[in-house]
Coordinates of C-alpha atoms and ligand atoms in Angstrom, one line a residue:
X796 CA -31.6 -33.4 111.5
X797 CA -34.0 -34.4 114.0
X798 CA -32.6 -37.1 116.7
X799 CA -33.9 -39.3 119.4
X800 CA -33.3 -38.6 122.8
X801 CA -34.2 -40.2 126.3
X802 CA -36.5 -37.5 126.5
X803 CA -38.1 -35.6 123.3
X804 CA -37.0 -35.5 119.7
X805 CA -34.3 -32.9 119.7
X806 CA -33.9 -30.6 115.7
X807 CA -30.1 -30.8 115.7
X808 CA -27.3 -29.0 114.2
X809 CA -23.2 -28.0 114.5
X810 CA -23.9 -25.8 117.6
X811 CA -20.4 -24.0 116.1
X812 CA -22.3 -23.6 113.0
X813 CA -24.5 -19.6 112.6
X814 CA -25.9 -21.2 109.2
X815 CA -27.1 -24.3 111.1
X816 CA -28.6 -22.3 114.1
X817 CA -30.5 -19.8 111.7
X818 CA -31.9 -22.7 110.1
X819 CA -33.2 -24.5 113.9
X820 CA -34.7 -21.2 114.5
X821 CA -36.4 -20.5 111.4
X822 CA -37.7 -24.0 111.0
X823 CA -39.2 -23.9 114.7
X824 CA -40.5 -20.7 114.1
X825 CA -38.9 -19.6 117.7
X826 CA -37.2 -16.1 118.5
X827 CA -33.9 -16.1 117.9
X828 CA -33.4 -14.6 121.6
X829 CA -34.0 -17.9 122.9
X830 CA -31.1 -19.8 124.2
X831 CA -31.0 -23.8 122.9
X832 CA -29.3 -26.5 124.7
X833 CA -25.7 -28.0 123.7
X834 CA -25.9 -31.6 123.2
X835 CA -22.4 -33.2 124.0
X836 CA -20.7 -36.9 123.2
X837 CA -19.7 -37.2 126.7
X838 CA -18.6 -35.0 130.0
X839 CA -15.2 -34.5 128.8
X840 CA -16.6 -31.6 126.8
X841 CA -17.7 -29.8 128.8
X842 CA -14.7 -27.5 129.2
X843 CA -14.7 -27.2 125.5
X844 CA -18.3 -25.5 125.7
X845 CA -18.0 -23.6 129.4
X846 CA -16.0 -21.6 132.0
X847 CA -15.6 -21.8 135.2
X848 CA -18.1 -24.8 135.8
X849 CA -18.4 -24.9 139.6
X850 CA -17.2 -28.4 141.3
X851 CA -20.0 -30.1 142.2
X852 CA -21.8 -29.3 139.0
X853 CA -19.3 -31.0 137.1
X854 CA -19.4 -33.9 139.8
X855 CA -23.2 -33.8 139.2
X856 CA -22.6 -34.3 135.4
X857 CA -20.4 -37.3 136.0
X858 CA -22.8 -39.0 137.9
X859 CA -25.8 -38.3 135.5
X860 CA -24.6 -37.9 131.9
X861 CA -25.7 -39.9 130.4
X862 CA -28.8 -38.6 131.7
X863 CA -31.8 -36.2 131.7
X864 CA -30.4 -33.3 132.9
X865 CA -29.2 -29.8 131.5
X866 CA -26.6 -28.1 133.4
X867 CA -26.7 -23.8 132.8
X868 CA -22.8 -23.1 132.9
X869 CA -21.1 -19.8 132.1
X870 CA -20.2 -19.9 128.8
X871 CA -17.2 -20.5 126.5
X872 CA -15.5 -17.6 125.3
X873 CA -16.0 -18.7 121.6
X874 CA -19.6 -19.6 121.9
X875 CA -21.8 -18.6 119.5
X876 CA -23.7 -15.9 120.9
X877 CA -27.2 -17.7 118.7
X878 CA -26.4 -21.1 121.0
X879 CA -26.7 -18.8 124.0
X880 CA -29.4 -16.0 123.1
X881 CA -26.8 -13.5 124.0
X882 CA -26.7 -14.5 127.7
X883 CA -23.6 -15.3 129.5
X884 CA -24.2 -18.8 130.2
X885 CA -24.8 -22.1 127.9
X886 CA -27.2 -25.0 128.7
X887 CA -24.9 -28.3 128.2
X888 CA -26.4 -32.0 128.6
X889 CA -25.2 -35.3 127.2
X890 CA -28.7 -37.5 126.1
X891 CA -28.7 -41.4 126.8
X892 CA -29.8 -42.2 124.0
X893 CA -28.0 -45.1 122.0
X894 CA -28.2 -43.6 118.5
X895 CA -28.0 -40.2 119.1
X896 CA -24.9 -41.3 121.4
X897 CA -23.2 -42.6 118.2
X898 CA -24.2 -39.8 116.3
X899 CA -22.6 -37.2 118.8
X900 CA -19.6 -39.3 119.2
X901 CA -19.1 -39.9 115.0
X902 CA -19.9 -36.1 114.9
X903 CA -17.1 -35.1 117.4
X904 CA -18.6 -32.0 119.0
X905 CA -21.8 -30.1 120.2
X906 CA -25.1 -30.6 118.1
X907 CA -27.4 -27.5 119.7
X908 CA -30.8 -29.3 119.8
X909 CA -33.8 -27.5 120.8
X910 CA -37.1 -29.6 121.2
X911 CA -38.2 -30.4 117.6
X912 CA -41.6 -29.1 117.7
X913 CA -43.2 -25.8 116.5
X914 CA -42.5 -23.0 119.3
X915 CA -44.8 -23.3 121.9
X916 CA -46.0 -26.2 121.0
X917 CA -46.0 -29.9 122.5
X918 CA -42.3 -32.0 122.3
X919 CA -42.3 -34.7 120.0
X920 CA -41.8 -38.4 121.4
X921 CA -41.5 -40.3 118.5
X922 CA -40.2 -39.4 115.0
X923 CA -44.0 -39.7 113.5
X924 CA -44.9 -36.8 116.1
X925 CA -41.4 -35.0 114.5
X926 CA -43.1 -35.3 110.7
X927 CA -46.0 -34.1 112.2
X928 CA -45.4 -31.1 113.5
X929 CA -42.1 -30.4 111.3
X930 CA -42.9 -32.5 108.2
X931 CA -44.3 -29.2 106.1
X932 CA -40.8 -27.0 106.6
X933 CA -38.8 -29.6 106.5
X934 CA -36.1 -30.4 103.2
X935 CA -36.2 -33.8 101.9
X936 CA -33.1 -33.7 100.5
X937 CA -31.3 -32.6 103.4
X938 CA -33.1 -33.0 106.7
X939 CA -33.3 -36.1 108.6
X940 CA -35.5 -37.3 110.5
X941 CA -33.7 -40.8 113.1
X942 CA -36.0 -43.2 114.4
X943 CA -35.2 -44.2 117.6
X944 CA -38.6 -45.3 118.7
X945 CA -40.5 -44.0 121.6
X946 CA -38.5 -41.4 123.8
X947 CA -38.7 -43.4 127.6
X948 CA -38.5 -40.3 129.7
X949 CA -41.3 -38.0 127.2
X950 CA -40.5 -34.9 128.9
X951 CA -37.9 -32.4 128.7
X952 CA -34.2 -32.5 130.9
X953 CA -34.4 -31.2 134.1
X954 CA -32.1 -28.2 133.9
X955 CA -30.3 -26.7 137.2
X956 CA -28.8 -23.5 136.6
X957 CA -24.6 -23.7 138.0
X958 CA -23.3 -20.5 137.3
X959 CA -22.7 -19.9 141.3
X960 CA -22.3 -22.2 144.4
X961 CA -26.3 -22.4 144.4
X962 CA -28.0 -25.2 142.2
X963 CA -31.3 -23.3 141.1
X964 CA -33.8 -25.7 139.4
X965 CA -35.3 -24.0 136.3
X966 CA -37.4 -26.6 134.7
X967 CA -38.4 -29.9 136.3
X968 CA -37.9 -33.0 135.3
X969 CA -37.2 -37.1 135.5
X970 CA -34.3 -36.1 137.7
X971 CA -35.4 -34.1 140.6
X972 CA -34.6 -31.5 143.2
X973 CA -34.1 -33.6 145.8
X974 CA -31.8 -35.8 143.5
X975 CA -29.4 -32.9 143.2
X976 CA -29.7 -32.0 146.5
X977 CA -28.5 -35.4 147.8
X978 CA -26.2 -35.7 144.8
X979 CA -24.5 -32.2 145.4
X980 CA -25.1 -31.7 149.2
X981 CA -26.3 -28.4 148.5
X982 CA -29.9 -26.9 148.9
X983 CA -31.7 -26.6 145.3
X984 CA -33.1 -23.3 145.0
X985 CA -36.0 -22.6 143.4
X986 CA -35.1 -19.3 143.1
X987 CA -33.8 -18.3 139.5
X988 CA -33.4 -14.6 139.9
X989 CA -34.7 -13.4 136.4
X990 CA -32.7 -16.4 134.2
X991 CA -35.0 -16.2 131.2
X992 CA -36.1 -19.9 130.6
X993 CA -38.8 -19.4 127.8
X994 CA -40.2 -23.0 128.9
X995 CA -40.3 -22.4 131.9
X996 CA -41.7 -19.1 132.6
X997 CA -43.8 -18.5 129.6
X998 CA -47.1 -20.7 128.7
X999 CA -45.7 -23.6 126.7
X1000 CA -46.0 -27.6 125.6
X1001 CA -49.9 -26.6 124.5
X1002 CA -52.1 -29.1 121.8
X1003 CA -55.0 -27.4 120.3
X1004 CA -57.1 -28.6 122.7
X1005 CA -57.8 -26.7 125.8
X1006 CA -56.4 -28.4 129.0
X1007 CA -58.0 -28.5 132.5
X1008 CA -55.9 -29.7 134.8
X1009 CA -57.7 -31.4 138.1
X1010 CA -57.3 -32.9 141.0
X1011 CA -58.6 -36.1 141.9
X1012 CA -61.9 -34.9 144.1
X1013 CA -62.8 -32.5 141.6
X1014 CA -63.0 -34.7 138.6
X1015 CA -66.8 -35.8 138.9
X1016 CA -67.8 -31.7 139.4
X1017 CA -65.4 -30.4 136.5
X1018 CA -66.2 -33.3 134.3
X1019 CA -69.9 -32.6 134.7
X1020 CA -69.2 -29.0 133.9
X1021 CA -67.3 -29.4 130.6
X1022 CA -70.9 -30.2 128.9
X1023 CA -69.3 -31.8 126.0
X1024 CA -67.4 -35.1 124.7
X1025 CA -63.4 -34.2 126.1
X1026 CA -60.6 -36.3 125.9
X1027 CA -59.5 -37.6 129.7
X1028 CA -56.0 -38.6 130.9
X1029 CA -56.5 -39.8 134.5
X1030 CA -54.4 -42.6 136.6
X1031 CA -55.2 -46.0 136.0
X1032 CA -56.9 -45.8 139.6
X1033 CA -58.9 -42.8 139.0
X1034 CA -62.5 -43.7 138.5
X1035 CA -64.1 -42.6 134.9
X1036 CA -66.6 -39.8 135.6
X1037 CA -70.1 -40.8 135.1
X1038 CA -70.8 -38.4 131.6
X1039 CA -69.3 -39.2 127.9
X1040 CA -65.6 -38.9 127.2
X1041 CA -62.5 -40.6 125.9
X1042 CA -60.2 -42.0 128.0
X1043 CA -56.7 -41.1 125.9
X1044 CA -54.2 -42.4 128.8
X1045 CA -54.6 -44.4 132.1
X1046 CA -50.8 -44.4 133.7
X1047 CA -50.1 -46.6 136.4
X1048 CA -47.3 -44.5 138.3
X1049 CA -46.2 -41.0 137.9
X1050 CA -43.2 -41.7 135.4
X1051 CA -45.7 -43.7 133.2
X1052 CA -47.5 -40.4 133.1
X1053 CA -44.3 -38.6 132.0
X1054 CA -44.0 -41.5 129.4
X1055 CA -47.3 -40.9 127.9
X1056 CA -48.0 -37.2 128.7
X1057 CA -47.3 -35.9 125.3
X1058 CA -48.5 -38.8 122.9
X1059 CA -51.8 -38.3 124.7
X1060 CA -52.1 -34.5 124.3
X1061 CA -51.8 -35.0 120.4
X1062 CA -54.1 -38.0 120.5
X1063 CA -56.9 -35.5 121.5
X1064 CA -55.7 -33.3 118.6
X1065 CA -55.8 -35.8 116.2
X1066 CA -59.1 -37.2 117.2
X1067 CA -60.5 -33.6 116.9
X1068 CA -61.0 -33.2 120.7
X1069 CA -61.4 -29.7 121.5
X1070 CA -61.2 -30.3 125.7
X1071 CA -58.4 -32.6 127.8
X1072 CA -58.9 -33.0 131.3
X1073 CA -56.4 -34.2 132.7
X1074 CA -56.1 -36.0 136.5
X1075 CA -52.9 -34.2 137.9
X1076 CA -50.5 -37.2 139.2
X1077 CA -48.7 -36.9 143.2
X1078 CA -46.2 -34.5 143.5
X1079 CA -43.5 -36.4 143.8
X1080 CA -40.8 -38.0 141.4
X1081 CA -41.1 -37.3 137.8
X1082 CA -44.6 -36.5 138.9
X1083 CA -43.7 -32.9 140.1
X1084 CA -42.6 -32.3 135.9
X1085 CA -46.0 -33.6 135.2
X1086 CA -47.9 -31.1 137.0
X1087 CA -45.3 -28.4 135.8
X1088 CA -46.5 -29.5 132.1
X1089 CA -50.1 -29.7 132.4
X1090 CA -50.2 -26.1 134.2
X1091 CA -48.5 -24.4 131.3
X1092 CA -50.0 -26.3 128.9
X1093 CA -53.7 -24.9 130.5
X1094 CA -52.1 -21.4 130.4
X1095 CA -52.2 -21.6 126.6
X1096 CA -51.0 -18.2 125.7
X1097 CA -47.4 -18.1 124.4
X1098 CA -46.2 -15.0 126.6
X1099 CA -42.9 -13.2 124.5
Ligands
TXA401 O1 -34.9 -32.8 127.1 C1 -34.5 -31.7 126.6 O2 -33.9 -30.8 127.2 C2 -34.7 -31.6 125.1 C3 -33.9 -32.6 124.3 C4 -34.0 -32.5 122.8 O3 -32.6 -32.5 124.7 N1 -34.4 -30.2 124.7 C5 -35.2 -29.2 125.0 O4 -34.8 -28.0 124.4 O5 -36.2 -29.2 125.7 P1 -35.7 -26.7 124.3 O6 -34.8 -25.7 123.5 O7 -37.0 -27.0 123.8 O8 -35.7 -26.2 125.8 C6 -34.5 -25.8 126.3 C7 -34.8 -24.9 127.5 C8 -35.4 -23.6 127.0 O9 -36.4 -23.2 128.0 C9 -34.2 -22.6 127.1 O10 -34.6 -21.3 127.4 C10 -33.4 -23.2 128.2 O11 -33.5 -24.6 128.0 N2 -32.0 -22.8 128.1 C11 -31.1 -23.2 127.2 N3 -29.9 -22.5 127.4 C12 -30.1 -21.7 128.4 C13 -29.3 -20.7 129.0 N4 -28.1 -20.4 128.6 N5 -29.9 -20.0 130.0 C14 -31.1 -20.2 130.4 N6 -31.9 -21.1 129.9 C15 -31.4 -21.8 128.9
MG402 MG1 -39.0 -27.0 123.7

């Protein structure tokens, strides 16, 4: 089933279950080498799920699960190896998300929930972006799709890999480094010494369209350059450029962006843009993700 989260639309199923995971894969269309993320009713499972979880990554789960971060463990000796694509470690988060909350907590246990898009492609934020993208492979008659509305965060968890005494952040998010770092007193490391994180390494979260991410000062130039109509997501403050285009988002602070990012990307799609520029927002907060989302979506091609 696909379920609301703080962040994306996750495709969930019994993350004890091979037939479920098969099916997550196959409908995605992703590799089944690829690792997908344990969604738990609360932190008191995460010994169920993990081994050895080092202290202050399980006193950085108590103070943000809820939240939008995934924590990179070593794994459970009976994890399936398909939750884990055969790597020794498990990604574990619990989502604040009201219904998906309830559905965790009637469920009992972990629901593996990878992004409920096509791989490669952009995450869904509501469950109209889910049909969308899924609506063609997915079963009437036994796949559902929950509402929840608009996801607030609209991009992925952070996740910080904890398999040693060294937080390592591997994908950016609403929850940043220098939250862990104060949270944890540790130094984040950016360093993630070969961890494969398919988003976060290869090109990823791409529309159709082609993206060019700019900064501010070179809006007027690029814009100019483009030579046809293109779909433009800029802050609310950026002047329009003085040639023809649609504005598709105007955010007013960095986690606005974040809120709107992804709805706007398939805006352009669906308005049969072929070109999003795109106004890169400060590197700071949620911001940093931002950025981290626009240059991989520019980078277009889905490396293996
Ligand atoms: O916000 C989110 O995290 C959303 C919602 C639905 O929870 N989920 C999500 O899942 O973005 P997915 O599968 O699209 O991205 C999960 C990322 C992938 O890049 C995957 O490689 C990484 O997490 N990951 C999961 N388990 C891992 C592991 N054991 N080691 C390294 N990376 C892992
Ligand atoms: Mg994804």
């Amino acid at each position: 089933m696909a379920l609301p989260t703080e962040t994306v639309y996750g495709l969930a199923g019994d993350a004890r279950s091979p037939e479920a995971l098969s099916r997550i894969y196959a409908v995605k269309g992703r590799p089944t080498n690829h690792p997908v993320i344990v969604h738990l009713p609360d932190a008191d499972f995460l010994d169920q799920w993990a081994a050895d979880v080092p202290a202050w990554a399980r006193s950085l789960a108590n103070a943000l699960w809820p939240g939008p971060l995934t924590l990179i463990v070593p794994r459970g000796s009976d994890v399936l190896d398909a939750v884990c694509g055969g790597q020794p470690t498990v990604g574990l988060r619990v989502p604040a998300h009201p219904l998906t909350l309830d559905v965790l907590r009637a469920f009992g246990d972990g629901l593996a929930a990878p992004s409920a898009n096509r791989y490669g492609q952009v995450s869904p934020t509501t469950a109209q972006h889910v049909l969308d993208e899924l609506g063609d492979v997915l079963d009437d008659s036994r796949d559902l799709v929950l509402d929840g509305g608009r996801c607030p965060v609209g991009v992925e968890s952070t996740i910080i890999g904890a398999w040693d005494d060294s937080p390592r952040l591997l994908r950016a998010g609403l929850v940043t480094a220098h939250q862990v770092a104060e949270l944890t007193g540790r130094r984040v490391s950016l360093i993630t010494d070969g961890v494969r994180t398919p988003g976060s390494t290869a090109a990823h979260y791409s529309p159709r369209a082609r993206v060019i991410p700019v900064e501010p000062s070179e809006l007027t130039t690029i814009a100019t350059d483009v030579g046809m109509r293109f779909g433009l997501i800029a802050p609310h403050d950026v002047p329009p450029p003085p040639v023809h285009h649609e504005r598709l988002a105007s955010p007013r602070d960095d986690v606005e962006y974040a809120h709107s990012l992804y709805a706007a990307l398939r805006a352009a799609d669906d308005a049969g843009l072929t070109v999003v520029v795109a106004v890169l927002p400060t590197d700071t907060g949620v911001g940093h993700a931002v950025r981290d989302r626009l240059m991989r979506a520019a980078a277009r091609e889905v490396s293996p």
